Coordinates of C-alpha atoms and ligand atoms in Angstrom, one line a residue:
X1 CA 45.6 72.1 110.8
X2 CA 42.0 71.3 111.5
X3 CA 41.2 68.7 114.1
X4 CA 38.7 66.2 112.7
X5 CA 36.6 63.3 114.1
X6 CA 34.9 60.5 112.3
X7 CA 31.3 59.5 112.9
X8 CA 31.1 57.8 116.3
X9 CA 27.4 57.6 116.9
X10 CA 24.7 56.6 114.4
X11 CA 22.3 59.0 116.1
X12 CA 24.3 62.0 114.8
X13 CA 24.0 60.7 111.3
X14 CA 20.2 60.0 111.6
X15 CA 19.7 63.5 112.9
X16 CA 21.7 65.1 110.0
X17 CA 19.9 63.0 107.5
X18 CA 16.5 64.2 108.8
X19 CA 17.6 67.8 109.3
X20 CA 19.0 68.2 105.8
X21 CA 16.5 66.3 103.8
X22 CA 18.3 63.0 103.1
X23 CA 16.1 60.4 104.9
X24 CA 12.8 60.6 106.7
X25 CA 10.9 58.0 108.7
X26 CA 8.2 56.4 106.6
X27 CA 4.7 57.7 107.4
X28 CA 6.2 59.9 110.0
X29 CA 3.0 62.0 110.7
X30 CA 1.3 58.7 111.7
X31 CA 4.1 57.8 114.1
X32 CA 6.2 56.0 111.5
X33 CA 6.2 52.4 110.1
X34 CA 8.7 49.9 111.6
X35 CA 12.0 50.0 109.7
X36 CA 10.7 51.7 106.6
X37 CA 12.4 54.9 105.4
X38 CA 11.7 57.6 102.8
X39 CA 14.5 59.1 100.8
X40 CA 14.1 62.9 100.7
X41 CA 15.3 65.3 98.0
X42 CA 19.0 64.9 98.8
X43 CA 18.7 61.2 99.6
X44 CA 17.3 60.3 96.2
X45 CA 20.1 62.2 94.5
X46 CA 22.6 60.3 96.5
X47 CA 20.8 57.0 95.8
X48 CA 20.6 57.7 92.1
X49 CA 24.4 58.4 92.1
X50 CA 25.0 55.1 93.8
X51 CA 22.9 53.2 91.4
X52 CA 24.4 55.0 88.4
X53 CA 28.0 54.1 89.5
X54 CA 27.0 50.5 90.0
X55 CA 25.1 50.3 86.7
X56 CA 28.1 51.8 84.9
X57 CA 30.7 49.6 86.6
X58 CA 28.7 46.4 86.1
X59 CA 27.0 46.7 82.8
X60 CA 29.1 49.0 80.6
X61 CA 31.1 46.0 79.5
X62 CA 30.5 43.7 76.6
X63 CA 30.0 40.5 78.7
X64 CA 27.1 41.8 80.9
X65 CA 23.5 42.7 80.1
X66 CA 20.9 44.5 82.2
X67 CA 17.5 43.4 83.3
X68 CA 14.5 44.7 85.2
X69 CA 12.3 41.8 86.2
X70 CA 8.9 42.1 87.9
X71 CA 8.7 42.1 91.7
X72 CA 5.8 39.7 91.7
X73 CA 6.7 36.3 90.3
X74 CA 5.1 32.9 90.1
X75 CA 5.1 31.3 93.6
X76 CA 6.8 28.3 92.0
X77 CA 9.9 30.4 91.6
X78 CA 10.1 30.6 95.4
X79 CA 9.4 26.9 95.7
X80 CA 12.2 26.1 93.4
X81 CA 14.7 28.5 95.0
X82 CA 14.0 27.1 98.4
X83 CA 12.6 30.3 99.9
X84 CA 9.2 28.9 100.7
X85 CA 10.7 26.1 102.7
X86 CA 14.0 27.5 104.0
X87 CA 14.0 31.3 104.0
X88 CA 13.4 31.5 107.7
X89 CA 15.1 32.8 110.8
X90 CA 14.7 31.2 114.2
X91 CA 12.4 33.4 116.3
X92 CA 12.0 33.6 120.1
X93 CA 9.4 35.6 122.0
X94 CA 9.9 37.0 125.5
X95 CA 7.0 35.7 127.5
X96 CA 7.0 38.8 129.7
X97 CA 7.3 41.8 127.4
X98 CA 6.4 40.0 124.1
X99 CA 9.5 41.4 122.3
X100 CA 10.8 39.2 119.5
X101 CA 14.3 38.3 118.8
X102 CA 16.4 36.2 116.3
X103 CA 17.5 33.2 118.3
X104 CA 20.8 33.2 116.5
X105 CA 21.6 36.8 117.5
X106 CA 21.0 36.6 121.3
X107 CA 22.1 34.4 124.3
X108 CA 19.1 32.3 125.0
X109 CA 20.1 31.6 128.6
X110 CA 20.6 35.3 129.3
X111 CA 17.9 37.8 130.6
X112 CA 15.7 39.4 127.9
X113 CA 17.6 42.4 126.4
X114 CA 14.4 44.4 126.5
X115 CA 12.8 43.9 129.9
X116 CA 15.6 42.0 131.6
X117 CA 13.2 39.1 132.7
X118 CA 15.0 35.8 133.4
X119 CA 14.2 32.5 131.7
X120 CA 11.5 34.3 129.6
X121 CA 12.1 33.0 126.1
X122 CA 9.8 30.7 124.2
X123 CA 11.3 27.8 122.3
X124 CA 12.8 28.9 118.9
X125 CA 10.4 28.5 116.0
X126 CA 11.1 29.1 112.3
X127 CA 9.7 32.3 110.9
X128 CA 9.5 32.8 107.1
X129 CA 10.8 36.2 106.1
X130 CA 8.8 36.6 102.9
X131 CA 5.9 39.0 102.7
X132 CA 2.8 37.3 101.3
X133 CA 0.0 39.0 99.4
X134 CA -2.8 38.0 97.1
X135 CA -3.2 38.3 93.4
X136 CA -6.6 39.2 92.0
X137 CA -9.8 40.2 93.8
X138 CA -10.5 37.1 95.9
X139 CA -8.5 36.6 99.1
X140 CA -7.8 33.1 100.1
X141 CA -8.5 31.6 96.6
X142 CA -5.1 30.0 96.5
X143 CA -3.6 33.0 94.5
X144 CA -0.9 33.8 97.1
X145 CA 2.1 35.6 95.8
X146 CA 5.2 37.0 97.5
X147 CA 7.0 40.2 97.4
X148 CA 10.4 39.1 96.2
X149 CA 13.0 38.7 99.0
X150 CA 15.9 39.0 96.5
X151 CA 16.3 40.1 92.9
X152 CA 18.5 37.2 91.9
X153 CA 15.7 34.8 91.0
X154 CA 14.4 37.2 88.4
X155 CA 17.8 36.8 86.7
X156 CA 17.8 33.0 86.9
X157 CA 14.4 32.5 85.4
X158 CA 15.4 34.9 82.5
X159 CA 18.8 33.2 81.9
X160 CA 17.8 31.7 78.6
X161 CA 15.8 34.7 77.4
X162 CA 18.8 36.9 77.8
X163 CA 21.3 34.4 76.6
X164 CA 19.5 33.7 73.4
X165 CA 18.2 37.1 72.5
X166 CA 21.5 38.8 73.1
X167 CA 23.5 35.8 71.6
X168 CA 25.8 35.6 74.7
X169 CA 28.5 33.1 75.1
X170 CA 29.9 32.0 78.5
X171 CA 31.2 33.6 80.5
X172 CA 28.6 36.4 80.7
X173 CA 26.6 38.2 83.3
X174 CA 23.1 39.6 84.0
X175 CA 22.7 42.6 86.2
X176 CA 19.7 44.0 87.9
X177 CA 18.8 46.8 90.4
X178 CA 15.5 46.5 92.3
X179 CA 13.5 46.4 95.4
X180 CA 13.5 43.4 97.7
X181 CA 11.4 42.8 100.8
X182 CA 12.1 40.8 104.0
X183 CA 10.0 40.7 107.0
X184 CA 13.0 40.9 109.3
X185 CA 12.5 40.0 112.9
X186 CA 15.0 42.5 114.3
X187 CA 15.5 45.3 111.9
X188 CA 17.1 48.5 112.9
X189 CA 20.2 50.6 112.9
X190 CA 18.7 53.1 110.6
X191 CA 18.8 51.9 107.0
X192 CA 21.2 49.1 107.8
X193 CA 18.5 46.5 108.0
X194 CA 15.1 47.4 106.7
X195 CA 12.0 45.5 105.6
X196 CA 12.0 47.1 102.1
X197 CA 15.4 47.8 100.5
X198 CA 17.1 47.8 97.1
X199 CA 19.6 45.3 95.9
X200 CA 22.1 45.6 93.1
X201 CA 22.9 42.1 91.9
X202 CA 24.9 40.6 89.1
X203 CA 24.9 36.9 88.3
X204 CA 27.9 35.8 86.3
X205 CA 27.4 32.5 84.4
X206 CA 30.6 30.5 83.9
X207 CA 31.6 27.1 82.7
X208 CA 31.6 24.5 85.6
X209 CA 35.2 24.2 86.9
X210 CA 36.0 27.9 86.2
X211 CA 34.1 29.3 89.2
X212 CA 37.2 29.9 91.4
X213 CA 38.9 32.1 88.8
X214 CA 35.7 34.3 88.4
X215 CA 35.1 34.4 92.1
X216 CA 38.5 35.9 92.6
X217 CA 37.9 38.3 89.7
X218 CA 34.5 39.3 91.1
X219 CA 35.9 40.0 94.5
X220 CA 38.5 42.3 93.1
X221 CA 36.1 44.2 90.9
X222 CA 33.6 44.7 93.7
X223 CA 36.2 45.7 96.3
X224 CA 37.5 48.3 93.9
X225 CA 34.0 49.7 93.3
X226 CA 33.6 50.5 97.0
X227 CA 37.0 52.2 97.1
X228 CA 36.2 54.2 93.9
X229 CA 33.0 55.5 95.5
X230 CA 35.2 56.9 98.3
X231 CA 35.0 54.3 101.1
X232 CA 38.4 54.4 103.0
X233 CA 40.4 51.2 102.7
X234 CA 40.9 50.9 106.4
X235 CA 37.1 50.5 106.8
X236 CA 36.8 47.7 104.3
X237 CA 37.6 44.0 104.6
X238 CA 36.7 40.6 103.3
X239 CA 35.0 38.0 105.5
X240 CA 35.2 34.5 104.0
X241 CA 32.4 32.2 105.1
X242 CA 33.6 29.2 107.1
X243 CA 31.9 25.8 106.6
X244 CA 29.3 26.6 109.3
X245 CA 28.2 29.8 107.5
X246 CA 28.3 28.6 103.9
X247 CA 24.8 28.1 102.3
X248 CA 24.3 24.4 101.4
X249 CA 24.3 25.2 97.6
X250 CA 27.4 27.4 97.7
X251 CA 31.0 26.1 97.2
X252 CA 32.5 29.4 98.4
X253 CA 31.3 32.8 99.7
X254 CA 32.8 36.0 101.0
X255 CA 31.3 39.2 102.3
X256 CA 32.7 42.6 101.9
X257 CA 32.4 44.2 105.3
X258 CA 32.4 47.8 106.3
X259 CA 33.3 49.2 109.7
X260 CA 30.0 50.8 110.6
X261 CA 29.8 52.8 114.0
X262 CA 27.9 49.7 115.2
X263 CA 30.9 47.5 114.3
X264 CA 32.1 45.5 111.3
X265 CA 29.2 44.1 109.3
X266 CA 28.3 42.8 105.8
X267 CA 27.8 45.3 103.0
X268 CA 28.0 42.9 100.0
X269 CA 27.9 39.2 99.5
X270 CA 29.9 37.4 96.8
X271 CA 28.8 33.8 96.4
X272 CA 29.8 30.9 94.2
X273 CA 26.4 29.3 93.9
X274 CA 27.2 26.4 91.6
X275 CA 24.3 25.4 89.3
X276 CA 21.9 25.1 92.2
X277 CA 19.4 27.7 91.1
X278 CA 19.3 26.8 87.4
X279 CA 19.0 23.1 88.3
X280 CA 16.1 23.8 90.6
X281 CA 14.3 25.9 88.0
X282 CA 14.9 23.3 85.3
X283 CA 13.5 20.6 87.5
X284 CA 10.4 22.4 88.7
X285 CA 9.5 24.1 85.4
X286 CA 10.3 21.0 83.3
X287 CA 12.1 23.4 80.9
X288 CA 15.5 22.6 79.4
X289 CA 17.8 25.5 80.6
X290 CA 21.0 24.0 79.3
X291 CA 23.6 26.1 77.6
X292 CA 25.0 24.6 74.4
X293 CA 28.7 25.2 74.4
X294 CA 29.8 25.6 70.8
X295 CA 33.4 26.2 71.9
X296 CA 33.4 22.7 73.5
X297 CA 31.8 20.3 70.9
X298 CA 28.2 21.5 71.5
X299 CA 28.3 20.1 75.0
X300 CA 25.1 20.8 76.9
X301 CA 25.3 21.8 80.6
X302 CA 23.9 24.2 83.2
X303 CA 26.4 27.0 83.9
X304 CA 27.8 27.7 87.3
X305 CA 27.1 31.1 88.8
X306 CA 29.1 33.7 90.7
X307 CA 26.8 36.2 92.3
X308 CA 27.7 39.6 93.6
X309 CA 24.9 41.2 95.7
X310 CA 25.1 44.6 97.4
X311 CA 22.4 46.5 99.2
X312 CA 22.1 49.9 97.7
X313 CA 20.8 51.3 101.0
X314 CA 23.6 49.6 103.0
X315 CA 26.3 50.9 100.7
X316 CA 24.7 54.4 100.9
X317 CA 24.8 54.2 104.7
X318 CA 28.5 53.3 104.5
X319 CA 29.1 56.2 102.2
X320 CA 27.4 58.6 104.7
X321 CA 29.3 57.1 107.6
X322 CA 32.6 57.3 105.8
X323 CA 32.1 60.8 104.5
X324 CA 31.1 62.3 107.9
X325 CA 33.6 64.5 109.7
X326 CA 33.3 66.8 112.6
X327 CA 36.0 69.4 112.4
X328 CA 37.3 71.6 115.2
X329 CA 34.7 70.5 117.7
X330 CA 33.8 73.0 120.4
X331 CA 35.6 75.9 118.6
X332 CA 34.3 78.8 116.6
X333 CA 35.5 77.0 113.5
X334 CA 33.4 73.8 114.3
X335 CA 31.8 72.4 111.2
X336 CA 30.3 69.1 110.1
X337 CA 31.2 68.1 106.6
X338 CA 30.2 65.2 104.4
X339 CA 33.4 64.6 102.3
X340 CA 31.7 62.8 99.5
X341 CA 33.6 62.2 96.3
X342 CA 32.2 64.7 93.7
X343 CA 30.4 62.0 91.6
X344 CA 28.6 60.8 94.8
X345 CA 27.7 64.2 96.3
X346 CA 23.9 64.8 95.9
X347 CA 24.5 68.5 95.0
X348 CA 27.6 69.4 93.0
X349 CA 27.5 73.2 93.1
X350 CA 25.8 75.8 95.2
X351 CA 25.3 79.2 93.6
X352 CA 24.9 82.1 96.0
X353 CA 24.3 85.8 95.4
X354 CA 26.0 87.6 98.4
X355 CA 22.8 89.6 99.1
X356 CA 19.2 89.7 97.9
X357 CA 19.8 92.4 95.3
X358 CA 18.3 92.2 91.8
X359 CA 21.6 92.7 90.0
X360 CA 23.4 90.1 92.0
X361 CA 20.5 87.7 91.7
X362 CA 20.3 88.2 87.9
X363 CA 24.0 87.4 87.5
X364 CA 23.8 84.4 89.8
X365 CA 20.7 83.0 88.1
X366 CA 22.5 83.2 84.7
X367 CA 25.4 81.2 86.1
X368 CA 23.0 78.7 87.7
X369 CA 21.1 78.2 84.5
X370 CA 24.2 77.5 82.6
X371 CA 25.6 75.0 85.2
X372 CA 22.3 73.3 85.7
X373 CA 22.5 72.0 82.1
X374 CA 25.1 69.6 83.4
X375 CA 25.1 69.5 87.2
X376 CA 22.7 69.2 90.1
X377 CA 22.9 72.6 91.7
X378 CA 21.4 74.6 94.5
X379 CA 20.5 78.2 94.6
X380 CA 20.7 79.8 98.0
X381 CA 20.1 83.4 98.8
X382 CA 19.0 83.4 102.5
X383 CA 21.1 83.9 105.6
X384 CA 24.7 84.9 106.1
X385 CA 27.3 83.6 103.7
X386 CA 29.0 81.7 106.5
X387 CA 25.8 79.9 107.4
X388 CA 25.1 79.0 103.8
X389 CA 28.6 77.5 103.5
X390 CA 28.0 75.4 106.6
X391 CA 24.8 74.1 105.2
X392 CA 26.5 73.1 102.0
X393 CA 29.3 71.5 103.9
X394 CA 26.8 69.4 105.9
X395 CA 25.2 68.1 102.7
X396 CA 28.6 67.6 101.0
X397 CA 28.5 70.1 98.2
X398 CA 32.0 70.2 96.7
X399 CA 31.9 73.7 95.3
X400 CA 30.2 77.0 96.3
X401 CA 30.1 80.0 93.9
X402 CA 29.5 83.4 95.3
X403 CA 28.4 86.4 93.3
X404 CA 29.3 89.7 95.0
X405 CA 29.3 93.4 94.1
X406 CA 32.7 93.1 92.5
X407 CA 31.4 90.5 90.2
X408 CA 29.3 93.2 88.4
X409 CA 32.6 95.1 87.8
X410 CA 35.2 92.4 87.2
X411 CA 33.0 89.6 85.7
X412 CA 34.4 87.2 88.2
X413 CA 33.1 85.1 91.1
X414 CA 34.5 83.5 94.2
X415 CA 34.6 79.7 94.1
X416 CA 35.1 77.9 97.5
X417 CA 36.3 74.3 97.8
X418 CA 34.5 72.3 100.5
X419 CA 37.4 70.4 101.9
X420 CA 40.2 73.0 101.9
X421 CA 37.8 75.9 102.3
X422 CA 40.2 77.8 99.9
X423 CA 38.6 80.5 97.8
X424 CA 39.6 81.4 94.2
X425 CA 38.5 84.2 92.0
X426 CA 37.4 82.9 88.7
X427 CA 36.3 84.7 85.6
X428 CA 32.6 84.0 84.8
X429 CA 33.5 82.9 81.3
X430 CA 35.9 80.3 82.7
X431 CA 33.5 78.8 85.3
X432 CA 32.5 75.8 83.1
X433 CA 36.1 74.8 82.6
X434 CA 37.1 75.3 86.2
X435 CA 34.2 73.3 87.5
X436 CA 34.9 70.5 85.1
X437 CA 38.5 70.3 86.3
X438 CA 37.6 70.5 90.0
X439 CA 34.8 67.9 89.8
X440 CA 36.5 65.7 87.3
X441 CA 33.5 65.5 85.0
Ligands
LIG1 P1 22.0 39.4 106.7 O1 22.9 38.2 107.1 O2 22.6 40.7 107.1 O3 20.6 39.2 106.9 P2 22.1 38.3 104.0 O4 23.4 37.6 104.1 O5 20.8 37.5 104.2 O6 22.1 39.5 105.1 P3 22.0 38.6 101.2 O7 20.8 37.8 101.1 O8 23.4 38.0 100.8 O9 22.1 39.1 102.7 O10 21.8 40.0 100.5 C1 22.8 40.7 99.9 C2 22.9 42.1 100.3 O11 21.6 42.7 100.4 C3 23.5 42.3 101.7 O12 24.9 42.2 101.7 C4 22.9 43.6 102.2 O13 23.8 44.7 101.6 C5 21.6 43.7 101.5 N1 20.5 43.4 102.5 C6 20.1 42.1 102.8 N2 19.1 42.2 103.7 C7 18.9 43.6 103.9 C8 18.0 44.3 104.7 N3 17.1 43.7 105.5 N4 18.1 45.7 104.7 C9 19.0 46.3 103.9 N5 19.8 45.6 103.1 C10 19.8 44.3 103.1

């Protein structure tokens, strides 16, 4: 029985991610840029897998359509949504060391967490989190635009476009994956809170009065998605918003929280947003956004909305934390393994000739070329086979295929399973079938 430990310290994960090509600091050679990260070769595979599972779960159903709205939108969108006036965090500065904090996240009568100075905070002031930029060549000509702080508004302003072109009847949803930007005051904890991130959001439009039923349904669907991607149940929980946390336009909200090494925190928000957004846009644009309900005597009304909003990067961080295991610490058998589910793993199969010999390489390359038609694979020929297995364990590759000298005689290879480390001898002609059975696709 191996003895295994879960991830206890975020620094261990940050170091693995850098060492193995998952995530690098943005602009690293210039000293990095605050809370911006680059996804490396393995990171982007992992991220694409996350997005694909979300897209499939949320849009491969007849009542949901996809959308890809522009990041830059009319500033009036943000006026209507309330972001220009209200998307703020209370900010305090330390008068001694000039560090900035969110007033709602620290004790204002305690010493500064950075320099320990007493009584050093300024009065809280509201700080808008939207990044502002300028459209066109002339700065200051009144052409300010914003990098969107959420993807949801692109969905709301396209509600009628999608509804009418796709001839949708309530209830139906619009789903979108895209970048969002927030000038967070206290970002950090690796990719947990960054200034540029990706959201995966679905707005589900329902008849007013039916929101509770669809909120319950949405919660269940979203919870199950996290489980299906491999997050352990004991690390997931719901956090319903109490009256003091509830946004003024919402009639109910719950977060799905994950037990990160830094503690329980939000991974996804599920919000019952009433008709707030559509009403605001109808008012400010002067456009009639009513839905005509043919099933209810052509009644005209603004639908209510259930929103599910998950950060792609935050879910990806949870997947990394959850998959991380340190086995047999301090012994000869010590290894770090990312126990990703096969559909999440960035690399599915590693193909390795035992040694750098032309015949072995030729055989291995033929196998690789065949498997690469369907799976992301790696080819690795350098170092001892033990070291190569450890590397694949650390990046979470479910299967390793080794071609040895016997392969040239018996037309078979050794396939090693990441989790059990068991090895099986499989005929080359049966690799495709074996791999399909093991991976499940
Ligand atoms: P928080 O309270 O943590 O600032 P929020 O409640 O404002 O987050 P929402 O606006 O509901 O977050 O955004 C939905 C999801 O988007 C969050 O659950 C999270 O997964 C993700 N998200 C929000 N802000 C960030 C960020 N700065 N970095 C990474 N992901 C984020």
